[in-house]
Tab-separated table of C-alpha atoms in Angstrom:
chain	number	residue	atom	x	y	z
D	1	MET	CA	37.671	34.452	-33.773
D	2	GLU	CA	34.121	33.518	-33.483
D	3	CYS	CA	32.735	36.767	-34.027
D	4	LEU	CA	34.603	36.892	-37.461
D	5	GLU	CA	33.150	33.771	-38.162
D	6	VAL	CA	29.268	35.059	-37.497
D	7	SER	CA	29.412	38.566	-38.463
D	8	GLN	CA	32.117	38.294	-41.613
D	9	LYS	CA	29.078	39.872	-43.660
D	10	LYS	CA	28.060	42.631	-41.780
D	11	LEU	CA	31.963	43.159	-40.839
D	12	LEU	CA	32.642	43.484	-44.449
D	13	GLU	CA	29.720	46.632	-45.021
D	14	PHE	CA	32.062	48.588	-42.557
D	15	ARG	CA	35.169	48.872	-45.161
D	16	ASP	CA	36.624	51.642	-45.176
D	17	SER	CA	33.978	54.020	-43.117
D	18	ASN	CA	34.756	55.906	-39.917
D	19	VAL	CA	34.021	54.370	-36.939
D	20	LEU	CA	33.312	55.912	-33.389
D	21	ILE	CA	32.635	54.102	-30.111
D	22	LEU	CA	31.928	56.136	-27.326
D	23	GLY	CA	32.353	53.645	-23.893
D	24	ALA	CA	34.910	51.908	-25.783
D	25	SER	CA	36.337	50.599	-22.207
D	26	GLY	CA	32.680	48.985	-20.862
D	27	PHE	CA	31.907	45.405	-21.061
D	28	VAL	CA	29.633	46.236	-24.451
D	29	GLY	CA	32.178	48.668	-25.961
D	30	GLY	CA	35.448	46.523	-25.173
D	31	TRP	CA	34.182	43.302	-27.116
D	32	LEU	CA	32.687	45.031	-29.993
D	33	SER	CA	35.870	47.464	-30.117
D	34	ASN	CA	38.173	44.631	-30.381
D	35	VAL	CA	35.987	42.825	-32.917
D	36	LEU	CA	36.230	45.501	-35.265
D	37	ALA	CA	39.902	46.007	-34.734
D	38	LEU	CA	40.161	42.418	-35.502
D	39	SER	CA	38.174	42.943	-38.182
D	40	ASN	CA	41.016	45.351	-39.475
D	41	LEU	CA	43.610	42.600	-39.138
D	42	GLU	CA	41.879	39.275	-40.530
D	43	LEU	CA	39.295	40.808	-43.341
D	44	GLY	CA	40.857	44.039	-44.518
D	45	THR	CA	38.136	46.337	-43.725
D	46	ASN	CA	40.203	49.237	-43.285
D	47	MET	CA	38.212	51.399	-40.589
D	48	ARG	CA	39.331	53.922	-38.887
D	49	ILE	CA	38.263	53.399	-35.448
D	50	ASN	CA	38.052	56.025	-32.802
D	51	LEU	CA	37.534	54.385	-29.118
D	52	VAL	CA	36.407	57.254	-26.649
D	53	SER	CA	36.993	56.262	-22.850
D	54	ARG	CA	38.250	58.250	-19.585
D	55	ASN	CA	40.344	55.567	-19.740
D	56	PRO	CA	41.410	54.059	-22.994
D	57	ARG	CA	43.979	51.964	-21.101
D	58	ASN	CA	43.526	47.982	-21.472
D	59	ILE	CA	40.483	48.392	-24.223
D	60	LEU	CA	42.301	46.786	-26.668
D	61	ASN	CA	44.151	43.260	-27.041
D	62	PRO	CA	48.022	44.944	-27.699
D	63	GLU	CA	47.771	42.393	-30.361
D	64	TYR	CA	44.968	43.914	-32.711
D	65	ALA	CA	46.200	47.602	-32.424
D	66	ASP	CA	47.176	49.290	-35.819
D	67	LYS	CA	47.687	52.624	-37.097
D	68	ASN	CA	43.879	52.880	-37.891
D	69	ILE	CA	43.195	52.916	-34.380
D	70	SER	CA	42.708	56.283	-32.142
D	71	PHE	CA	41.896	56.669	-28.472
D	72	LEU	CA	40.219	59.961	-27.207
D	73	PRO	CA	40.323	59.959	-23.460
D	74	LEU	CA	37.472	62.681	-23.826
D	75	ASP	CA	35.074	63.599	-20.390
D	76	LEU	CA	31.347	63.447	-21.227
D	77	LEU	CA	30.639	65.302	-17.989
D	78	ASN	CA	32.600	68.369	-19.485
D	79	LEU	CA	32.015	68.948	-23.335
D	80	THR	CA	32.842	72.080	-23.733
D	81	ASN	CA	33.972	73.027	-27.020
D	82	THR	CA	34.307	68.971	-27.948
D	83	LYS	CA	34.360	68.586	-31.756
D	84	LEU	CA	34.714	65.461	-33.170
D	85	GLU	CA	35.652	64.920	-37.215
D	86	LYS	CA	32.659	63.222	-39.360
D	87	PHE	CA	31.769	60.080	-38.683
D	88	ASP	CA	30.076	56.961	-40.681
D	89	PHE	CA	29.144	54.965	-37.796
D	90	ALA	CA	28.691	55.942	-33.981
D	91	PHE	CA	28.148	53.504	-31.325
D	92	HIS	CA	26.822	55.339	-28.050
D	93	LEU	CA	27.789	52.980	-25.098
D	94	ALA	CA	28.682	55.320	-22.733
D	95	THR	CA	26.309	54.872	-19.842
D	96	PRO	CA	28.087	54.120	-16.731
D	97	SER	CA	26.696	51.194	-14.809
D	98	VAL	CA	28.644	50.068	-12.285
D	99	PRO	CA	30.582	52.089	-9.667
D	100	GLN	CA	34.071	51.854	-11.098
D	101	THR	CA	32.488	54.081	-13.875
D	102	GLY	CA	30.167	56.165	-11.843
D	103	GLY	CA	27.437	54.147	-12.011
D	104	LEU	CA	26.485	54.765	-8.618
D	105	ASP	CA	26.244	58.576	-9.024
D	106	ALA	CA	22.467	59.300	-10.526
D	107	GLU	CA	23.542	62.927	-11.899
D	108	ALA	CA	26.470	61.790	-13.692
D	109	VAL	CA	25.039	58.776	-15.483
D	110	TYR	CA	21.978	60.907	-16.785
D	111	THR	CA	24.283	63.915	-17.779
D	112	THR	CA	26.909	61.534	-19.412
D	113	THR	CA	24.138	59.976	-21.512
D	114	ILE	CA	22.702	62.939	-22.727
D	115	ASN	CA	25.967	65.069	-23.104
D	116	ALA	CA	26.886	61.775	-25.612
D	117	THR	CA	23.786	61.827	-27.369
D	118	GLN	CA	23.683	65.527	-28.191
D	119	LEU	CA	27.283	65.557	-28.947
D	120	LEU	CA	26.462	63.131	-31.891
D	121	ILE	CA	23.688	64.772	-33.402
D	122	GLU	CA	25.318	67.634	-32.729
D	123	ASN	CA	28.213	66.711	-34.716
D	124	ALA	CA	25.982	65.145	-37.593
D	125	ILE	CA	24.524	68.228	-38.444
D	126	MET	CA	27.714	70.173	-38.374
D	127	ASN	CA	28.727	67.968	-41.097
D	128	GLY	CA	25.889	67.232	-42.658
D	129	ASN	CA	26.756	63.637	-43.666
D	130	LYS	CA	23.855	61.679	-42.195
D	131	PRO	CA	25.637	58.993	-40.250
D	132	ALA	CA	24.555	55.848	-38.635
D	133	ILE	CA	24.083	56.354	-35.009
D	134	LEU	CA	23.513	53.503	-32.400
D	135	HIS	CA	22.066	54.493	-28.771
D	136	ALA	CA	22.679	51.100	-26.688
D	137	SER	CA	19.019	51.862	-24.420
D	138	SER	CA	17.951	49.465	-21.584
D	139	GLY	CA	15.060	46.741	-20.915
D	140	GLY	CA	14.810	49.214	-18.188
D	141	VAL	CA	12.894	51.814	-20.103
D	142	TYR	CA	9.737	49.732	-19.740
D	143	GLU	CA	6.754	50.066	-17.132
D	144	GLN	CA	7.227	47.820	-13.991
D	145	ASP	CA	5.836	44.447	-15.035
D	146	GLN	CA	6.185	41.356	-12.246
D	147	LYS	CA	4.409	38.673	-14.727
D	148	ARG	CA	5.888	35.462	-15.533
D	149	GLN	CA	6.312	36.634	-19.100
D	150	LEU	CA	8.254	38.442	-22.309
D	151	ILE	CA	8.597	41.583	-22.025
D	152	ALA	CA	6.983	42.641	-25.488
D	153	GLU	CA	8.563	44.660	-27.997
D	154	ASP	CA	6.590	47.741	-28.207
D	155	ASN	CA	7.208	51.066	-27.871
D	156	ARG	CA	3.895	52.061	-26.234
D	157	ASN	CA	4.665	50.007	-22.967
D	158	VAL	CA	7.685	52.856	-22.473
D	159	ALA	CA	7.638	54.406	-18.957
D	160	ALA	CA	6.835	58.135	-18.856
D	161	ILE	CA	9.859	60.156	-18.282
D	162	SER	CA	9.839	62.008	-15.466
D	163	LEU	CA	12.274	64.629	-13.907
D	164	GLU	CA	14.031	62.695	-12.451
D	165	HIS	CA	17.402	62.330	-13.366
D	166	ASN	CA	18.679	58.619	-13.388
D	167	TYR	CA	19.531	56.041	-15.382
D	168	LYS	CA	16.251	54.978	-16.814
D	169	ASN	CA	15.026	58.541	-17.862
D	170	ALA	CA	18.759	59.312	-19.005
D	171	LYS	CA	17.953	56.176	-21.448
D	172	ILE	CA	14.073	57.237	-22.564
D	173	GLN	CA	15.434	60.855	-23.104
D	174	ALA	CA	18.620	59.645	-25.330
D	175	GLU	CA	15.870	57.232	-26.971
D	176	LYS	CA	13.641	60.750	-28.031
D	177	LEU	CA	16.914	62.696	-29.176
D	178	ILE	CA	17.869	59.740	-31.535
D	179	LEU	CA	14.262	59.251	-32.499
D	180	GLU	CA	13.693	63.488	-33.043
D	181	SER	CA	17.079	63.713	-34.695
D	182	THR	CA	16.365	60.960	-37.324
D	183	SER	CA	12.759	62.304	-38.306
D	184	ARG	CA	14.536	65.249	-39.057
D	185	GLY	CA	16.430	63.698	-41.625
D	186	GLU	CA	19.850	64.681	-39.751
D	187	ILE	CA	21.165	60.913	-38.429
D	188	LYS	CA	20.101	57.296	-39.722
D	189	GLY	CA	19.656	56.455	-35.431
D	190	THR	CA	18.534	53.590	-33.780
D	191	SER	CA	17.878	52.651	-29.964
D	192	PRO	CA	18.149	48.756	-29.557
D	193	ARG	CA	17.240	47.949	-25.515
D	194	LEU	CA	19.461	45.507	-24.199
D	195	PHE	CA	18.972	43.329	-21.419
D	196	ALA	CA	21.181	40.803	-19.605
D	197	PHE	CA	24.568	39.169	-20.739
D	198	PHE	CA	27.104	36.684	-19.413
D	199	GLY	CA	30.491	35.571	-20.174
D	200	PRO	CA	34.329	37.410	-20.608
D	201	GLY	CA	34.170	40.977	-19.268
D	202	VAL	CA	30.901	40.822	-16.889
D	203	SER	CA	31.986	42.391	-13.198
D	204	LEU	CA	32.540	38.922	-11.275
D	205	ASN	CA	31.887	41.822	-7.775
D	206	ASP	CA	29.112	44.020	-8.972
D	207	HIS	CA	25.420	43.722	-9.116
D	208	PHE	CA	24.919	41.067	-11.385
D	209	ALA	CA	23.764	37.851	-10.058
D	210	ILE	CA	25.457	35.782	-12.431
D	211	GLY	CA	28.995	37.061	-12.254
D	212	ASN	CA	28.495	36.888	-8.372
D	213	PHE	CA	27.898	33.153	-8.840
D	214	MET	CA	30.542	32.075	-11.059
D	215	ARG	CA	32.996	34.203	-8.428
D	216	ASP	CA	31.912	32.002	-5.879
D	217	LYS	CA	32.340	29.324	-7.778
D	218	GLN	CA	35.908	30.015	-8.658
D	219	ALA	CA	36.612	30.748	-5.409
D	220	ARG	CA	35.006	27.192	-4.037
D	221	ARG	CA	32.613	28.995	-1.774
D	222	ASN	CA	29.190	28.554	-1.209
D	223	ILE	CA	26.621	30.174	-4.040
D	224	GLU	CA	24.584	32.956	-2.298
D	225	VAL	CA	21.345	33.744	-3.954
D	226	LYS	CA	20.400	37.508	-2.573
D	227	GLY	CA	16.885	37.325	-3.770
D	228	ASN	CA	13.628	35.245	-4.486
D	229	PRO	CA	14.861	32.277	-6.307
D	230	LYS	CA	11.878	32.554	-8.564
D	231	THR	CA	12.964	35.444	-9.928
D	232	THR	CA	13.887	34.907	-13.777
D	233	ARG	CA	16.151	36.266	-15.828
D	234	SER	CA	17.810	35.451	-19.444
D	235	TYR	CA	21.585	36.167	-20.905
D	236	LEU	CA	23.080	36.274	-24.100
D	237	TYR	CA	26.817	35.642	-24.584
D	238	PRO	CA	29.306	38.477	-26.074
D	239	THR	CA	29.364	37.199	-29.579
D	240	ASP	CA	26.029	36.723	-30.314
D	241	LEU	CA	25.588	40.599	-28.179
D	242	VAL	CA	28.137	41.753	-31.091
D	243	SER	CA	26.261	40.029	-33.807
D	244	TRP	CA	23.110	41.638	-33.048
D	245	ILE	CA	24.441	45.127	-32.522
D	246	LEU	CA	26.199	45.376	-35.652
D	247	ALA	CA	22.834	44.077	-37.408
D	248	ALA	CA	21.147	46.979	-35.705
D	249	ILE	CA	23.132	49.907	-37.061
D	250	LEU	CA	23.318	48.634	-40.334
D	251	ASN	CA	19.572	48.511	-40.214
D	252	PRO	CA	18.707	51.304	-38.087
D	253	SER	CA	14.728	51.450	-37.103
D	254	SER	CA	12.430	52.925	-34.668
D	255	GLU	CA	10.786	50.031	-33.984
D	256	ALA	CA	11.313	48.448	-30.633
D	257	THR	CA	14.343	46.369	-31.115
D	258	HIS	CA	15.789	44.270	-27.975
D	259	ILE	CA	19.463	42.222	-27.819
D	260	GLY	CA	18.980	39.679	-25.502
D	261	SER	CA	17.812	36.050	-24.876
D	262	GLU	CA	14.330	34.534	-24.563
D	263	GLU	CA	15.866	31.169	-22.550
D	264	THR	CA	14.552	31.812	-19.466
D	265	ILE	CA	16.210	30.906	-16.308
D	266	SER	CA	15.359	31.218	-12.518
D	267	MET	CA	18.036	32.616	-10.317
D	268	LYS	CA	17.473	28.786	-8.518
D	269	ASP	CA	18.284	27.020	-11.415
D	270	LEU	CA	21.188	29.213	-12.255
D	271	ALA	CA	22.955	28.780	-9.162
D	272	GLY	CA	22.326	24.862	-9.996
D	273	VAL	CA	23.800	25.132	-13.083
D	274	VAL	CA	26.580	27.151	-12.158
D	275	SER	CA	27.322	25.337	-8.978
D	276	GLN	CA	27.618	21.994	-10.819
D	277	LYS	CA	27.033	20.343	-7.479
D	278	THR	CA	30.576	21.364	-6.689
D	279	VAL	CA	29.512	23.664	-3.974
D	280	GLU	CA	26.297	24.627	-1.869
D	281	VAL	CA	23.676	27.193	-2.708
D	282	ASN	CA	22.538	29.195	0.057
D	283	TYR	CA	19.208	31.733	-0.144
D	284	LEU	CA	19.726	34.395	2.092
D	285	ASN	CA	16.175	36.207	1.298
D	286	PRO	CA	14.112	33.505	-0.097
D	287	ASP	CA	10.713	35.929	0.320
D	288	ALA	CA	11.954	39.038	-1.581
D	289	PRO	CA	9.618	40.094	-4.466
D	290	GLU	CA	9.966	38.223	-7.082
D	291	SER	CA	11.306	40.117	-10.721
D	292	HIS	CA	11.105	38.568	-13.880
D	293	TYR	CA	13.214	40.461	-16.846
D	294	VAL	CA	13.021	38.291	-19.966
D	295	PRO	CA	12.697	39.835	-23.860
D	296	SER	CA	10.594	38.660	-26.650
D	297	THR	CA	12.971	39.028	-29.439
D	298	THR	CA	11.180	37.564	-32.353
D	299	ASN	CA	10.753	40.655	-33.802
D	300	THR	CA	13.964	42.123	-33.688
D	301	ARG	CA	15.650	38.268	-35.028
D	302	LYS	CA	12.992	38.516	-37.943
D	303	ARG	CA	14.238	42.162	-38.960
D	304	LEU	CA	17.480	41.939	-38.727
D	305	GLY	CA	18.200	38.379	-39.319
D	306	VAL	CA	20.117	37.181	-35.933
D	307	SER	CA	19.810	34.262	-33.814
D	308	GLN	CA	20.975	33.153	-30.516
D	309	ARG	CA	23.989	31.061	-31.226
D	310	VAL	CA	25.178	30.325	-28.069
D	311	SER	CA	23.548	28.276	-25.476
D	312	LEU	CA	23.330	29.297	-21.770
D	313	GLU	CA	25.074	25.968	-20.896
D	314	ASP	CA	27.843	26.316	-23.873
D	315	GLY	CA	28.215	30.304	-22.427
D	316	LEU	CA	29.006	29.300	-19.021
D	317	ALA	CA	31.327	26.856	-19.827
D	318	ARG	CA	33.407	29.183	-22.257
D	319	TRP	CA	33.545	31.575	-19.157
D	320	GLN	CA	34.547	28.753	-17.030
D	321	GLU	CA	37.425	28.290	-19.218
D	322	PHE	CA	38.613	31.616	-19.617
D	323	LEU	CA	38.674	32.492	-15.914
D	324	LYS	CA	40.960	29.349	-15.343
D	325	PHE	CA	43.559	31.730	-17.307
D	326	THR	CA	42.629	35.094	-16.109
D	327	PRO	CA	44.310	36.018	-12.468
C-alpha cells in the first residue's frame, strides 16, 4: 500500500505504542485506522490500536484485523464515568461533519468535540505520562475572507470565539484546551487545521462539491455546479493526508499547521476536469457569492518535512478507478 511506502519511517516511530483514535469510522479516521493496522501486519510495528466510534462496523478492511486492535463503542455525547487506559498517542478526529454522524445538530457537534478533548486531557493527567494528542481542527476557524489568496498559516487570524455552540466554535475551543494543557506540561498537543480532501471515502451525496461531481459523472448525468463557478478550492489525497497527520503528531507544535493543498482550482475548472467532456456541466446559481478556501502550507511542509505527492489529476483517476469496483 502506498501509505506504507510514503510513511514507513514515521510509522516505525509508533512501534510498541498504545494508540487511540476517536472518530475512527469517519473519513480521516477510517484511512488512518487502516494504515496503522496494515503497518502492524507489514512493518511489524506491534501497536495496540484502540478504535473509538459509535458505529465500529466496517472501519477496517477485514484483511487487516489482528489481536492488537480493539473497538470501543463510546458515545461521546455521554461520557459519565468513562475511563480510558493509558495511551501514548491519541488522534481526536471525532467532530461530526455529515448528517449520518450528526453533523446537522450544532449542539451535538460542539458537545462531542469538547467532551472528547476533555476526556483525553483528563486521562493524560490521571496517568501522568504526557501523551502526544492531535486534535484535527479546521481551516474554518479563520475569519471569513473572500479574497483570492491563500489562507495564511497565522494563529492571529483565528476568529474570536463566541457563545454559539457550532462547528467553528467547537474547533476554536478545542484548540484552546489543547494549547492550555500543553502549556501546563500535561500533554504534547497539536491542532493542525484540515482543509479539503478527495478520494475514496469522501461522501458522494453530502455537501462536498467534488463528491457530488464524481457521483454525477458515475451516473452519466450532467454535473451540477450549485454555487459560483469562480469559487475556488484545493484538495489533498488521502495518502498524503495520512502522511501529514502522522508527521504532525510526531512533531507536535503550537504553530499554525495546515493540512491541505495549495493546488487551487475553480469550481468551473474542477467540473470540467471531472466531466472529461463525457457529460455536460450545468451552472445552477452562477451569481452566488464567491468563496475561496485554499491554504498556504509553506511553513507546514518545511517544518514537518512533507509534500503533496498526488496531484489532483492523478488522484481523480485513482478515485474513478476505485468507484468502478464499489457498489
